[in-house]
XYZ file of C-alpha atoms in Angstrom:
398
model
C 40.771 1.178 26.257
C 37.271 1.142 24.869
C 37.509 0.518 21.050
C 36.415 3.226 18.835
C 33.073 2.520 17.184
C 31.590 0.563 20.229
C 27.895 1.146 20.853
C 26.751 2.666 17.590
C 23.111 3.628 17.596
C 21.486 4.548 14.289
C 18.006 6.042 14.193
C 15.441 3.442 13.027
C 17.830 0.511 13.711
C 16.937 -0.695 17.124
C 16.762 0.968 20.540
C 19.236 3.539 21.897
C 20.921 2.644 25.217
C 21.649 5.664 27.448
C 25.045 6.076 28.820
C 26.689 3.858 26.233
C 29.536 4.830 23.808
C 32.035 7.668 23.417
C 29.164 10.105 22.683
C 26.685 8.668 25.113
C 23.220 10.153 25.390
C 21.210 10.521 28.461
C 17.845 9.418 27.091
C 16.710 6.594 24.976
C 14.330 8.902 22.955
C 17.210 11.197 22.044
C 16.278 11.366 18.401
C 12.638 12.287 19.200
C 13.850 15.067 21.511
C 16.233 16.466 18.936
C 13.523 16.428 16.139
C 11.160 18.217 18.593
C 13.866 20.870 19.058
C 14.174 21.339 15.228
C 10.389 21.630 14.935
C 10.316 24.220 17.815
C 12.819 26.279 15.846
C 10.445 26.243 12.819
C 12.371 23.639 10.768
C 10.962 20.587 9.126
C 12.428 17.629 11.076
C 12.237 15.622 7.829
C 14.696 17.947 5.948
C 17.365 16.088 4.026
C 20.155 17.679 6.022
C 20.001 18.982 9.637
C 23.196 18.568 11.719
C 23.006 17.158 15.195
C 26.405 18.771 15.968
C 28.590 21.526 14.834
C 32.409 21.001 15.271
C 33.344 24.555 16.278
C 36.893 25.968 15.824
C 37.089 28.378 18.791
C 40.486 29.544 17.918
C 43.323 28.789 15.444
C 45.914 29.491 18.104
C 47.963 26.695 19.658
C 50.736 26.595 22.155
C 52.253 23.715 20.260
C 53.872 23.238 16.810
C 53.139 19.804 15.567
C 54.956 19.482 12.187
C 52.009 17.620 10.523
C 49.066 19.239 12.348
C 45.861 18.123 10.507
C 43.932 20.941 12.370
C 45.933 23.642 10.666
C 46.650 25.318 14.059
C 48.755 28.517 14.051
C 51.286 29.842 16.455
C 49.992 32.024 19.296
C 51.257 35.143 17.782
C 49.496 34.407 14.449
C 46.320 32.654 15.250
C 42.862 34.223 15.861
C 40.149 33.576 18.310
C 36.364 34.292 18.036
C 35.483 37.444 20.013
C 32.844 37.613 22.769
C 30.487 39.341 20.416
C 31.079 36.788 17.681
C 30.435 33.898 20.095
C 27.136 35.396 21.294
C 26.022 35.965 17.722
C 26.968 32.456 16.695
C 25.129 30.950 19.649
C 22.051 32.779 18.743
C 22.448 31.487 15.110
C 22.747 27.952 16.566
C 19.506 28.502 18.580
C 17.698 29.619 15.440
C 18.222 26.142 13.947
C 17.508 24.077 17.036
C 21.062 22.980 17.072
C 21.367 20.060 19.768
C 25.147 20.080 20.401
C 28.509 21.629 19.932
C 31.973 20.121 19.816
C 34.654 22.642 20.764
C 38.094 22.417 19.117
C 40.974 24.571 17.843
C 43.735 25.176 17.661
C 43.992 24.575 21.305
C 40.864 25.830 23.120
C 42.645 26.346 26.461
C 44.904 29.011 24.903
C 41.634 30.996 24.499
C 40.509 30.354 28.201
C 38.311 33.384 28.534
C 36.553 32.698 25.131
C 36.032 29.014 26.126
C 34.246 29.962 29.242
C 32.081 32.517 27.352
C 31.109 29.842 24.927
C 30.436 27.141 27.609
C 28.246 29.509 29.651
C 26.423 30.798 26.571
C 25.757 27.305 25.281
C 24.450 26.296 28.715
C 22.158 29.270 28.892
C 20.766 28.521 25.418
C 20.404 24.675 26.194
C 22.950 23.731 23.618
C 24.875 20.646 24.786
C 28.708 20.483 24.685
C 29.133 16.896 23.346
C 33.015 17.179 22.999
C 35.921 19.396 24.130
C 39.308 18.606 22.536
C 42.579 19.622 24.109
C 46.254 18.653 24.090
C 46.308 18.840 27.873
C 48.285 22.009 28.304
C 46.419 22.669 31.500
C 47.123 19.223 33.182
C 49.941 20.538 35.462
C 49.732 19.819 39.151
C 48.743 23.338 39.941
C 46.099 23.884 37.180
C 44.424 20.477 36.697
C 41.919 20.545 39.553
C 41.084 24.279 39.467
C 40.424 23.995 35.675
C 38.012 21.123 36.108
C 36.174 23.013 38.809
C 35.894 26.054 36.560
C 34.688 23.947 33.591
C 32.057 22.539 35.805
C 30.930 25.908 37.000
C 30.658 27.112 33.447
C 28.169 24.290 32.556
C 30.496 21.811 30.778
C 28.605 18.889 32.506
C 25.119 20.370 32.232
C 24.105 18.878 28.873
C 20.449 17.633 28.555
C 20.960 15.112 25.793
C 24.730 14.003 25.790
C 27.284 13.050 28.338
C 30.123 15.418 27.552
C 33.322 14.013 26.180
C 36.879 15.285 27.158
C 39.025 14.414 24.172
C 42.912 14.393 24.854
C 45.061 14.516 21.883
C 48.450 12.969 21.839
C 50.890 12.465 18.994
C 53.417 15.043 17.990
C 52.299 17.268 20.881
C 54.804 18.301 23.489
C 52.554 18.251 26.463
C 54.210 15.925 29.060
C 52.371 12.686 29.137
C 52.458 13.020 33.003
C 50.044 16.002 32.584
C 47.695 14.095 30.236
C 47.727 11.186 32.735
C 46.796 13.658 35.566
C 43.834 14.874 33.581
C 42.576 11.322 32.957
C 43.104 10.331 36.614
C 41.223 13.388 37.875
C 38.399 12.770 35.432
C 37.779 9.167 36.344
C 38.109 9.590 40.096
C 36.009 12.689 40.410
C 33.204 11.941 37.816
C 31.117 8.971 36.903
C 30.613 7.796 33.338
C 27.172 9.261 33.501
C 28.766 12.744 34.166
C 31.741 12.735 31.935
C 33.349 10.577 29.264
C 37.101 10.607 28.490
C 38.937 9.718 25.244
C 42.401 9.673 23.991
C 42.940 10.719 20.345
C 46.227 9.127 19.360
C 47.659 10.593 16.064
C 50.350 8.666 14.253
C 52.730 9.349 11.374
C 50.986 7.509 8.561
C 54.394 6.185 7.402
C 55.199 4.380 10.599
C 51.731 4.005 12.181
C 53.335 4.391 15.564
C 51.084 5.734 18.429
C 51.928 6.978 21.949
C 49.107 5.228 23.691
C 51.366 2.593 25.248
C 53.676 5.273 26.530
C 50.834 7.105 28.067
C 49.540 3.873 29.755
C 53.003 3.349 31.203
C 53.271 6.794 32.525
C 49.630 6.555 34.093
C 50.280 3.151 35.733
C 53.470 4.350 37.218
C 51.840 7.303 38.878
C 48.327 5.963 39.714
C 48.168 2.153 39.174
C 46.015 0.272 36.686
C 44.947 2.198 33.689
C 41.177 2.907 33.656
C 40.436 0.952 30.407
C 36.783 0.734 31.177
C 36.523 4.546 31.210
C 38.696 5.783 28.429
C 37.618 5.588 24.770
C 40.068 5.405 21.930
C 40.348 7.390 18.781
C 43.196 6.184 16.513
C 44.029 8.366 13.613
C 46.997 9.296 11.341
C 48.055 12.781 10.487
C 46.709 14.493 7.433
C 47.894 17.572 5.456
C 46.132 20.745 6.025
C 46.156 23.458 3.207
C 46.031 26.290 5.779
C 49.668 25.618 6.845
C 51.702 26.666 3.714
C 54.974 25.370 5.256
C 53.583 22.223 6.820
C 55.904 19.158 6.485
C 54.533 16.873 3.863
C 52.835 13.732 5.239
C 54.620 10.635 3.912
C 51.557 8.360 3.225
C 52.838 5.171 1.497
C 50.830 3.746 -1.269
C 47.976 5.148 -3.396
C 44.467 3.813 -3.300
C 41.922 3.972 -6.120
C 39.017 6.504 -5.606
C 36.589 3.494 -6.149
C 37.980 1.798 -3.068
C 37.648 4.933 -0.793
C 34.065 5.336 -2.100
C 33.069 1.797 -1.338
C 34.558 2.083 2.200
C 32.923 5.444 3.062
C 30.297 5.140 5.792
C 27.009 7.015 5.829
C 27.783 10.330 7.423
C 24.105 11.597 7.066
C 22.371 8.872 8.985
C 21.331 10.222 12.406
C 23.751 8.495 14.720
C 24.742 8.624 18.347
C 27.053 6.559 20.724
C 30.051 5.987 18.645
C 29.667 9.169 16.687
C 27.309 12.204 16.447
C 26.036 12.357 12.928
C 25.112 14.235 10.929
C 27.853 16.604 11.984
C 29.368 19.809 10.375
C 32.411 21.992 10.757
C 32.580 25.746 11.468
C 36.012 27.244 11.166
C 37.127 30.228 13.180
C 36.436 32.557 10.157
C 32.747 31.511 10.246
C 32.806 29.360 7.073
C 30.339 26.411 7.584
C 30.937 22.992 6.031
C 28.587 20.012 5.677
C 31.375 17.702 6.825
C 33.516 17.851 9.966
C 36.814 16.674 8.753
C 39.389 19.510 9.015
C 40.813 18.868 5.492
C 37.248 18.916 4.190
C 36.882 19.843 0.525
C 36.361 23.654 0.113
C 33.378 23.017 -2.157
C 31.498 21.634 0.876
C 31.408 25.145 2.389
C 27.871 26.509 1.990
C 28.210 29.859 3.553
C 29.476 31.877 6.468
C 27.669 32.012 9.839
C 29.246 35.316 10.746
C 27.725 36.921 7.641
C 24.659 35.056 6.730
C 21.647 33.652 8.592
C 22.216 30.046 9.567
C 18.793 29.178 8.079
C 19.852 30.448 4.685
C 23.159 28.442 4.710
C 21.286 25.385 5.819
C 18.794 25.760 2.991
C 21.658 26.133 0.568
C 23.205 22.767 1.716
C 19.731 21.131 1.497
C 19.610 22.281 -2.130
C 22.971 20.751 -3.080
C 22.598 17.889 -5.620
C 25.964 16.527 -4.528
C 24.852 16.282 -0.802
C 21.425 14.896 -1.838
C 23.083 12.139 -3.883
C 25.612 11.260 -1.154
C 22.942 11.171 1.450
C 20.419 9.176 -0.589
C 23.143 6.607 -1.460
C 24.426 6.324 2.128
C 28.001 7.526 1.382
C 30.388 8.180 -1.472
C 29.531 4.948 -3.135
C 26.399 6.807 -4.410
C 28.673 8.613 -6.891
C 29.136 5.394 -8.879
C 25.916 6.407 -10.646
C 27.456 9.586 -11.834
C 31.265 9.218 -12.093
C 32.352 6.395 -14.585
C 34.558 3.503 -13.384
C 37.241 4.658 -15.991
C 37.852 7.601 -13.570
C 37.236 6.087 -10.113
C 39.251 2.833 -10.772
C 42.263 4.589 -12.440
C 42.491 7.650 -10.268
C 44.347 7.286 -6.939
C 44.554 9.400 -3.775
C 45.392 9.047 -0.124
C 42.226 9.645 1.916
C 38.416 9.732 2.082
C 38.582 13.523 1.961
C 40.958 13.563 -1.082
C 38.548 11.114 -2.896
C 35.522 13.350 -1.960
C 37.233 16.522 -3.389
C 37.966 14.599 -6.679
C 34.460 13.326 -6.863
C 32.817 16.697 -6.380
C 34.780 18.073 -9.252
C 33.822 15.167 -11.447
C 30.162 15.270 -10.296
C 29.816 18.992 -11.076
C 31.526 18.692 -14.479
C 29.461 15.769 -15.540
C 26.115 17.048 -14.183
C 26.633 20.737 -14.788
C 25.609 21.327 -11.106
C 27.743 23.552 -8.896
C 28.492 22.390 -5.383
C 29.262 24.791 -2.564
C 29.157 28.631 -2.161
C 31.753 31.419 -1.932
C 33.181 31.488 1.553
C 32.908 35.205 1.597
C 29.461 36.106 0.576
C 28.425 39.648 -0.492
C 27.242 41.582 2.575
C 24.208 43.638 1.796
C 24.771 47.465 1.544
C 22.279 48.165 4.400
C 24.299 45.979 6.694
C 27.389 47.819 5.746
C 25.886 51.137 6.418
C 24.936 50.106 9.945
C 28.708 49.556 10.700
C 29.577 53.184 9.622
C 30.115 55.500 12.559
C 27.929 58.723 12.310
C 29.760 61.687 10.890
C 27.051 64.469 11.339
C 26.832 64.758 7.508
C 23.287 64.432 6.049
C 22.897 61.752 3.424
């Protein structure tokens, strides 16, 4: 498979090659086009923080029950899906800030099939690209695979102006038969060119064993269809992380503890405008509307700067741009920028198990040392006038 990180294009560091990378773009001047979109929306393209993509949690529902689900997916009976009205409202919010692209995730988006189609069609109508759609392949059965592709195409999944859409297939603890995942891959690579659709396999492993199922998937594919299409399938190799949303989640056994300072020094620049291998800057919007300036699902809660179902996206974006923590990380090209604030006595002697854990610790230290607050309450106060508009008329004069 194509190694993750291939074809990385950072704005200002050489030309962009169209149709290269996991998140391939369709034009060499993609950064100029995106900035023109921000300007047309009335935003300053030189603002410190403008996301090129929102990772959007369409639903928290999932048909599966992975013990160490890093997405915090919920059982079908307990999860929630964004309504049609919420989706249209959010799409208008995205348009108001000139958002170039969306990545759709869950939960499992295909357990919310109707909502998924509403989102795809609404994004197409507003000229917002779908740069990624993540799934466990529940729909890859012999009966459903072809018709689902046809309906996705009809809904506009392939109609992006800037990005070649990516279909991300997640395997790991999932119970979806690998035969169905292989069928989806085969259909994708035989019915669409790499200028129409990209395919990736996100292989999640237990951090204790580091065992992935990629080899098993390849064996299943080759038994059914012949040589595996290594030149068409991109890789995303990850390990499972804890998610605080799942109170009874099995604890992840991650051997060893790493000093915060080491995580800081290895953190990449998540605010540099980047395409190809990644789409950056990126952000996360959870199903409840909370908007985070980082797209990791175990993102520190202090990186939530508001709620897009309750506040104007412009206001939330302005709040993120006013954050001293984000400004320092952005200016210093990663968490290593916090060396200027947090003393070595803390960073070298405090250990944790991931970039996200180190970020959460650093935010707390940063705020305590500087006296500056990071983030915003995830449930902001709703203006009284807004509340009154939701009250049904009673016939009583006020």
